[in-house]
Amino acid sequence: MIQAPATPKAVRRQHDREIISLAVPAFGALVAEPLFLMIDSAIVGHLGTPQLAGLAIAAALLTTAVSVFVFLAYATTAAVARRVGAGDLQAAIRQGMDGIWLALLLGATVIAVTLPTAPWLVDLFGASDTAATYAVTYLRISSLGIPAMLVVLAATGVLRGLQNTRTPLYVAVVGFAANALLNLVLVYGAGLGIAGSAWGTVAAQCGMAAAYLVVVVRGARRHGASLRPDAAGIRASAQAGVPLLVRTLSLRAVLLIATAVAARLGDADVAAHQVLLSLWSLTAFALDAIAIAGQAIIGRYLGADDALGARQACRRMVQWGVVSGVVLGVLIILARPLFIPLFTTDSAVRDTLLPALLVVALSQPIAGVVFVLDGVLMGAGDGPYLAGAMLLTLAVFAPVALLVPTLGGGLTALWWAMTLMMTVRLLTLWLRARSGRWIVTGATR
């Protein structure tokens, strides 16, 4: 008996179920990183404005040191998902193990570079002497957790590619709770100040990495995948990640430029900017939950040679991105009286923060589409295009942001420049998605 083709409504429902089943758990896991930073910001913020300003600078550097290697998660998700779609689970997990070994190598390298150069890196931001001291302390201690953070990225990519976003959620919840408790105990109970916050976060990150390794190793043994490092596989993983590395470096350059400009506006501005970045990261990761679902779903469809399914999934996820962005923007506006006092009691910081916060809220629908399309193209392995598009975005944003202090603009003007950056990203990603050139089927791209 010939089965009738699925109606458009039935197809939408199928995609909705897939998106929800992957995106909801992914949201919990994704927000762990910005929640770690938000907890650190809230606790350190009550130590004083110089401490919070120092944390802002160190956090920008640390996030850069880790986020430039986000391809460990994204490229691994896409590659593993394609092999899952093609029905080869052993090859899928082997691909993930290569990514984990690469993460350990990269993490050790980052520590070796960061520890001796911490004062010089902080000086690049032009921070005040009081803020710089705290920034160097936090940066040096927290850099010790970078290998664990990179392992978490790679292992998360393996599980996402296997269409498993629940395990990362469980690990993230436990890690977040441990981070909050350790920060409170070490900062106030032990009297370690900003150093206690850094040590607490490092300990939580190491615990999360250990939990992920247990899960991935068990999966490798179950499917007969080798645990030993393979030079060719590690090299292939690194090569596949190069375009995404260029893309991420360009994005991190945008965020670093923004923080450097805020630092030159004064301690109150950079402290307020840190709060905004924490919130922006939280909403970005929330929207990226749909993008993570997109990576896994698009990779699986393309691996199974289903181009039509990939197109339909992309269209539905964009709709989800728009609605989610609108909801987040409204929530930011409504909740602002509740969360601003959590970060600072300094009236100067609050006055600087409020108008820029409204700009962040207005930009959320744009961000919703940007993150979804970014995830779709990553799931398709379209890294070279993403790299070129982000370089173009950086070229537009940099001169506009650097002119803010020169023209007498404040933090609100800087965040309008950030909104311009997101608009350029929207245009470049939308044009690519509409062209269909990202659709390449098969177990490998």
Coordinates of C-alpha atoms in Angstrom, one line a residue:
M1 CA 0.0 0.0 0.0
I2 CA 1.4 3.4 -1.0
Q3 CA 1.6 5.8 1.9
A4 CA 0.2 9.3 1.3
P5 CA 2.7 12.1 1.4
A6 CA 2.7 14.1 4.6
T7 CA 0.7 17.3 4.7
P8 CA 2.5 20.6 5.3
K9 CA 0.9 20.8 8.7
A10 CA 2.1 17.3 9.6
V11 CA 5.7 18.2 8.4
R12 CA 5.7 21.3 10.6
R13 CA 4.5 19.2 13.6
Q14 CA 7.3 16.7 13.0
H15 CA 9.9 19.4 12.8
D16 CA 8.5 21.1 15.9
R17 CA 8.8 17.9 17.9
E18 CA 12.4 17.4 16.8
I19 CA 13.3 21.0 17.5
I20 CA 11.7 20.9 21.0
S21 CA 13.2 17.6 21.9
L22 CA 16.7 18.8 21.1
A23 CA 16.4 22.6 21.8
V24 CA 14.9 22.5 25.2
P25 CA 17.6 20.4 26.8
A26 CA 20.2 22.2 24.8
F27 CA 19.0 25.5 26.2
G28 CA 19.8 24.4 29.7
A29 CA 23.3 23.3 28.7
L30 CA 24.0 26.3 26.6
V31 CA 23.1 28.8 29.3
A32 CA 25.5 27.2 31.7
E33 CA 28.5 29.2 30.5
P34 CA 26.8 32.7 30.6
L35 CA 25.2 31.7 33.9
F36 CA 28.7 30.9 35.3
L37 CA 29.7 34.4 34.3
M38 CA 26.6 36.0 35.6
I39 CA 27.0 34.3 39.0
D40 CA 30.6 35.5 39.0
S41 CA 29.5 39.0 38.1
A42 CA 26.8 39.1 40.7
I43 CA 29.1 37.9 43.5
V44 CA 32.1 39.9 42.5
G45 CA 30.0 43.0 41.8
H46 CA 29.2 43.3 45.5
L47 CA 33.0 43.4 46.2
G48 CA 33.2 46.8 44.4
T49 CA 33.2 48.5 41.0
P50 CA 37.0 48.0 40.4
Q51 CA 36.6 44.2 41.0
L52 CA 33.6 44.0 38.6
A53 CA 35.5 46.1 36.0
G54 CA 38.5 43.7 36.4
L55 CA 36.2 40.7 36.0
A56 CA 34.8 42.3 32.8
I57 CA 38.2 42.5 31.2
A58 CA 39.4 39.1 32.3
A59 CA 36.1 37.5 31.3
A60 CA 36.3 39.0 27.8
L61 CA 39.8 37.5 27.4
L62 CA 38.8 34.1 28.8
T63 CA 35.7 33.8 26.7
T64 CA 37.8 34.6 23.7
A65 CA 40.4 32.0 24.6
V66 CA 37.7 29.4 24.8
S67 CA 35.2 30.6 22.2
V68 CA 37.8 30.7 19.3
F69 CA 37.8 26.9 19.7
V70 CA 34.0 26.6 19.6
F71 CA 34.4 24.6 16.4
L72 CA 35.3 21.7 18.7
A73 CA 31.6 21.6 19.4
Y74 CA 30.0 22.9 16.2
A75 CA 32.1 21.1 13.6
T76 CA 32.0 17.9 15.7
T77 CA 28.2 18.1 15.9
A78 CA 27.8 18.5 12.2
A79 CA 30.3 15.7 11.3
V80 CA 28.8 13.2 13.9
A81 CA 25.2 14.0 12.8
R82 CA 26.0 13.3 9.2
R83 CA 27.4 9.9 10.1
V84 CA 24.4 9.2 12.3
G85 CA 22.2 10.0 9.3
A86 CA 24.3 7.6 7.2
G87 CA 23.9 4.9 9.8
D88 CA 27.6 4.6 10.9
L89 CA 27.6 5.1 14.7
Q90 CA 31.2 3.7 15.2
A91 CA 32.6 6.3 12.7
A92 CA 30.5 9.0 14.4
I93 CA 32.0 8.4 17.8
R94 CA 35.5 8.0 16.5
Q95 CA 35.1 11.4 14.9
G96 CA 34.2 12.7 18.4
M97 CA 37.2 11.1 20.1
D98 CA 39.5 12.9 17.7
G99 CA 37.9 16.2 18.7
I100 CA 38.4 15.5 22.4
W101 CA 42.1 14.7 21.9
L102 CA 42.4 17.9 19.9
A103 CA 40.7 19.8 22.7
L104 CA 43.3 18.6 25.3
L105 CA 46.2 19.7 23.0
L106 CA 44.7 23.1 22.4
G107 CA 43.9 23.7 26.0
A108 CA 47.5 23.0 27.1
T109 CA 48.7 25.4 24.5
V110 CA 46.4 28.2 25.6
I111 CA 47.5 27.9 29.3
A112 CA 51.2 28.1 28.2
V113 CA 50.5 31.3 26.4
T114 CA 48.1 33.0 28.9
L115 CA 49.9 32.6 32.2
P116 CA 53.0 34.7 31.3
T117 CA 51.2 37.2 29.1
A118 CA 48.3 38.0 31.4
P119 CA 49.5 41.5 32.4
W120 CA 50.2 42.5 28.8
L121 CA 46.8 41.2 27.7
V122 CA 45.0 43.2 30.3
D123 CA 46.9 46.3 29.5
L124 CA 45.6 46.1 25.9
F125 CA 42.2 47.2 27.3
G126 CA 43.5 50.4 28.8
A127 CA 41.9 49.6 32.1
S128 CA 42.5 51.6 35.3
D129 CA 45.3 50.4 37.6
T130 CA 42.8 49.3 40.2
A131 CA 40.8 47.2 37.7
A132 CA 43.9 45.8 36.0
T133 CA 45.2 44.2 39.2
Y134 CA 41.9 42.2 39.7
A135 CA 41.8 41.3 36.0
V136 CA 45.2 39.7 36.0
T137 CA 44.4 37.7 39.2
Y138 CA 41.2 36.4 37.8
L139 CA 42.7 35.7 34.3
R140 CA 45.7 33.7 35.5
I141 CA 43.7 31.4 37.8
S142 CA 40.8 30.9 35.5
S143 CA 43.1 30.0 32.6
L144 CA 43.9 26.7 34.4
G145 CA 40.4 25.5 33.6
I146 CA 40.6 26.1 29.9
P147 CA 41.5 22.5 28.9
A148 CA 38.5 21.3 30.9
M149 CA 36.3 23.8 29.1
L150 CA 37.6 22.7 25.7
V151 CA 36.9 19.1 26.5
V152 CA 33.4 20.0 27.5
L153 CA 33.0 21.7 24.1
A154 CA 34.2 18.6 22.1
A155 CA 32.3 16.1 24.1
T156 CA 29.1 18.2 23.9
G157 CA 29.5 18.1 20.1
V158 CA 29.7 14.4 20.1
L159 CA 26.5 14.0 22.1
R160 CA 24.6 16.7 20.1
G161 CA 25.6 14.9 16.9
L162 CA 24.2 11.7 18.4
Q163 CA 20.9 13.6 18.9
N164 CA 21.4 13.6 22.7
T165 CA 21.0 17.0 24.3
R166 CA 19.7 15.7 27.6
T167 CA 23.0 14.5 29.1
P168 CA 24.7 18.0 28.5
L169 CA 21.7 19.5 30.3
Y170 CA 22.2 17.3 33.4
V171 CA 25.9 18.0 33.5
A172 CA 25.3 21.7 33.1
V173 CA 22.7 21.9 36.0
V174 CA 25.1 20.2 38.4
G175 CA 28.0 22.3 37.2
F176 CA 26.1 25.5 37.6
A177 CA 25.0 24.6 41.1
A178 CA 28.6 23.6 42.1
N179 CA 29.9 26.9 40.6
A180 CA 27.5 29.1 42.6
L181 CA 28.2 27.2 45.8
L182 CA 32.0 27.2 45.4
N183 CA 32.0 30.9 44.5
L184 CA 30.0 31.9 47.6
V185 CA 32.2 29.8 49.9
L186 CA 35.5 30.8 48.5
V187 CA 34.8 34.5 47.9
Y188 CA 33.0 35.3 51.2
G189 CA 33.4 32.2 53.4
A190 CA 37.2 31.8 52.8
G191 CA 37.7 35.6 52.2
L192 CA 39.6 35.0 48.9
G193 CA 37.8 37.8 47.0
I194 CA 38.0 37.7 43.2
A195 CA 40.6 34.9 43.3
G196 CA 38.0 32.7 45.1
S197 CA 35.5 33.3 42.3
A198 CA 38.1 32.1 39.8
W199 CA 39.1 29.0 41.7
G200 CA 35.4 28.0 42.2
T201 CA 34.7 28.3 38.5
V202 CA 37.8 26.2 37.6
A203 CA 36.8 23.4 40.0
A204 CA 33.3 23.3 38.5
Q205 CA 34.6 23.2 35.0
C206 CA 36.9 20.3 35.7
G207 CA 34.1 18.3 37.3
M208 CA 31.9 18.9 34.2
A209 CA 34.7 17.7 31.9
A210 CA 35.2 14.5 33.9
A211 CA 31.5 13.7 33.7
Y212 CA 31.4 14.2 29.9
L213 CA 34.5 11.9 29.5
V214 CA 32.8 9.1 31.4
V215 CA 29.7 9.3 29.1
V216 CA 31.7 9.5 25.8
V217 CA 34.1 6.7 26.8
R218 CA 31.2 4.4 27.7
G219 CA 29.6 5.1 24.3
A220 CA 32.9 4.5 22.5
R221 CA 33.3 1.1 24.1
R222 CA 29.7 0.1 23.4
H223 CA 30.1 0.8 19.7
G224 CA 33.7 -0.5 19.4
A225 CA 35.3 2.9 18.6
S226 CA 38.9 3.3 19.5
L227 CA 39.9 5.6 22.4
R228 CA 43.5 6.1 21.3
P229 CA 44.6 9.4 19.7
D230 CA 44.9 9.1 16.0
A231 CA 47.2 11.7 14.4
A232 CA 45.5 11.7 11.1
G233 CA 42.0 12.0 12.7
I234 CA 43.2 14.8 15.0
R235 CA 44.7 16.7 12.0
A236 CA 41.5 16.2 10.0
S237 CA 39.4 17.6 12.8
A238 CA 41.7 20.6 13.1
Q239 CA 41.6 21.3 9.3
A240 CA 37.8 21.0 9.3
G241 CA 37.6 23.6 12.1
V242 CA 39.8 26.2 10.4
P243 CA 37.0 28.1 8.6
L244 CA 34.9 28.1 11.8
L245 CA 38.0 29.3 13.7
V246 CA 38.2 32.3 11.3
R247 CA 34.5 32.9 11.8
T248 CA 34.8 32.8 15.6
L249 CA 37.9 34.9 15.8
S250 CA 36.1 37.6 13.8
L251 CA 33.2 37.4 16.1
R252 CA 35.4 37.5 19.2
A253 CA 37.2 40.5 17.7
V254 CA 33.9 42.3 17.6
L255 CA 33.3 41.6 21.3
L256 CA 36.8 42.5 22.3
I257 CA 36.6 45.8 20.4
A258 CA 33.4 46.5 22.2
T259 CA 34.9 45.8 25.6
A260 CA 38.0 47.8 24.8
V261 CA 35.8 50.8 23.7
A262 CA 33.7 50.5 26.9
A263 CA 36.9 50.4 29.1
R264 CA 38.0 53.7 27.6
L265 CA 34.7 55.3 28.5
G266 CA 35.3 54.7 32.2
D267 CA 34.9 52.2 35.0
A268 CA 31.2 52.7 35.3
D269 CA 30.7 52.2 31.6
V270 CA 32.8 49.0 31.4
A271 CA 31.1 47.7 34.6
A272 CA 27.7 48.3 33.0
H273 CA 29.0 46.8 29.7
Q274 CA 29.9 43.6 31.6
V275 CA 26.4 43.3 32.9
L276 CA 25.0 43.8 29.4
L277 CA 27.5 41.3 27.9
S278 CA 26.4 38.7 30.5
L279 CA 22.8 39.2 29.7
W280 CA 23.5 39.3 25.9
S281 CA 25.4 36.0 26.2
L282 CA 22.5 34.5 28.1
T283 CA 19.9 35.5 25.5
A284 CA 22.3 34.5 22.7
F285 CA 22.8 31.0 24.1
A286 CA 19.1 30.7 24.6
L287 CA 18.5 31.5 20.9
D288 CA 21.4 29.2 20.0
A289 CA 19.5 26.3 21.5
I290 CA 17.4 26.3 18.3
A291 CA 20.6 26.6 16.3
I292 CA 22.0 23.5 18.1
A293 CA 18.9 21.6 17.2
G294 CA 19.4 22.9 13.7
Q295 CA 23.0 21.6 13.5
A296 CA 22.0 18.1 14.6
I297 CA 18.8 17.9 12.5
I298 CA 20.3 19.5 9.3
G299 CA 23.4 17.3 9.6
R300 CA 21.3 14.2 10.0
Y301 CA 19.0 15.0 7.0
L302 CA 22.0 15.8 4.7
G303 CA 23.8 12.6 5.9
A304 CA 20.6 10.6 4.9
D305 CA 20.5 12.3 1.5
D306 CA 17.3 14.2 2.3
A307 CA 17.7 17.7 0.9
L308 CA 13.9 18.5 1.1
G309 CA 13.8 17.6 4.7
A310 CA 16.8 19.9 5.4
R311 CA 15.1 22.8 3.6
Q312 CA 11.8 22.4 5.5
A313 CA 13.6 22.1 8.8
C314 CA 15.6 25.3 8.1
R315 CA 12.4 27.2 7.2
R316 CA 10.7 26.1 10.4
M317 CA 13.7 26.9 12.6
V318 CA 13.8 30.4 11.3
Q319 CA 10.2 30.9 12.3
W320 CA 11.1 29.7 15.8
G321 CA 14.0 32.1 15.9
V322 CA 11.8 35.1 15.1
V323 CA 9.2 34.3 17.8
S324 CA 11.9 33.4 20.4
G325 CA 13.7 36.7 19.8
V326 CA 10.5 38.8 20.2
V327 CA 9.7 36.9 23.5
L328 CA 13.2 37.5 24.9
G329 CA 13.1 41.2 24.0
V330 CA 9.8 41.7 25.9
L331 CA 11.2 39.7 28.9
I332 CA 14.3 41.9 29.1
I333 CA 12.2 45.0 29.2
L334 CA 9.7 43.7 31.8
A335 CA 12.4 42.1 34.0
R336 CA 14.9 45.0 34.1
P337 CA 13.9 46.2 37.6
L338 CA 14.5 42.8 39.0
F339 CA 17.9 41.8 37.7
I340 CA 19.8 45.1 37.6
P341 CA 20.0 45.3 41.4
L342 CA 21.5 41.8 41.4
F343 CA 24.7 43.1 39.7
T344 CA 25.4 46.5 41.2
T345 CA 24.3 49.1 43.8
D346 CA 26.4 51.8 42.1
S347 CA 24.0 54.5 40.8
A348 CA 26.4 55.6 38.1
V349 CA 26.5 52.0 36.7
R350 CA 22.7 51.7 36.9
D351 CA 22.2 55.0 35.1
T352 CA 24.6 54.0 32.3
L353 CA 23.1 50.5 32.1
L354 CA 19.4 51.2 31.6
P355 CA 19.2 53.0 28.1
A356 CA 21.7 50.5 26.6
L357 CA 19.6 47.6 28.0
L358 CA 16.7 48.8 25.9
V359 CA 18.8 48.6 22.8
V360 CA 19.7 45.0 23.6
A361 CA 16.0 44.2 24.0
L362 CA 15.1 45.7 20.6
S363 CA 17.8 43.7 18.8
Q364 CA 16.6 40.3 20.0
P365 CA 14.3 39.4 17.0
I366 CA 17.3 40.1 14.7
A367 CA 19.5 37.9 16.9
G368 CA 16.9 35.1 16.8
V369 CA 17.2 34.7 13.0
V370 CA 21.0 35.2 13.0
F371 CA 21.7 32.4 15.5
V372 CA 19.3 30.0 13.8
L373 CA 20.8 30.5 10.3
D374 CA 24.3 30.3 11.8
G375 CA 23.4 26.9 13.2
V376 CA 21.8 25.7 10.0
L377 CA 24.9 26.5 7.9
M378 CA 27.2 25.0 10.5
G379 CA 25.1 21.8 10.4
A380 CA 25.6 21.8 6.7
G381 CA 29.4 22.1 7.1
D382 CA 29.3 25.5 5.3
G383 CA 32.2 26.9 7.2
P384 CA 34.0 28.7 4.4
Y385 CA 31.0 30.9 3.8
L386 CA 30.5 31.6 7.5
A387 CA 34.1 32.7 7.7
G388 CA 33.9 35.2 4.8
A389 CA 30.6 36.6 6.1
M390 CA 31.9 37.2 9.6
L391 CA 35.1 38.9 8.2
L392 CA 32.8 41.3 6.3
T393 CA 30.8 42.0 9.4
L394 CA 33.9 42.8 11.4
A395 CA 35.1 45.2 8.6
V396 CA 31.8 47.1 9.0
F397 CA 31.6 47.1 12.8
A398 CA 35.2 48.0 13.8
P399 CA 35.4 51.6 12.4
V400 CA 31.9 52.4 13.7
A401 CA 32.6 51.2 17.2
L402 CA 36.0 52.8 17.4
L403 CA 34.4 56.2 16.5
V404 CA 32.1 56.1 19.5
P405 CA 34.5 57.7 22.0
T406 CA 35.9 60.1 19.4
L407 CA 32.4 61.4 18.7
G408 CA 31.5 61.6 22.3
G409 CA 29.1 58.7 22.3
G410 CA 28.5 56.6 25.4
L411 CA 27.6 53.0 26.1
T412 CA 24.2 53.2 24.4
A413 CA 25.9 54.3 21.2
L414 CA 28.3 51.4 21.5
W415 CA 25.3 49.0 21.7
W416 CA 23.7 50.6 18.7
A417 CA 26.9 49.7 16.9
M418 CA 26.5 46.1 18.2
T419 CA 23.0 46.1 16.7
L420 CA 24.4 47.2 13.3
M421 CA 26.8 44.2 13.5
M422 CA 23.9 41.8 14.0
T423 CA 22.0 43.3 11.1
V424 CA 24.9 42.8 8.7
R425 CA 25.1 39.2 9.9
L426 CA 21.4 38.8 9.2
L427 CA 21.8 39.9 5.7
T428 CA 24.7 37.7 4.8
L429 CA 23.2 34.6 6.4
W430 CA 19.8 35.1 4.9
L431 CA 21.2 35.5 1.4
R432 CA 23.1 32.2 1.7
A433 CA 20.2 30.3 3.2
R434 CA 17.9 31.5 0.3
S435 CA 20.4 30.5 -2.3
G436 CA 20.4 26.8 -1.4
R437 CA 24.1 26.4 -2.1
W438 CA 24.7 25.1 1.5
I439 CA 22.8 21.9 0.7
V440 CA 25.3 19.1 0.1
T441 CA 24.2 15.6 0.9
G442 CA 26.2 12.5 2.0
A443 CA 28.0 11.1 5.0
T444 CA 30.8 13.7 4.5
R445 CA 30.7 17.1 2.8

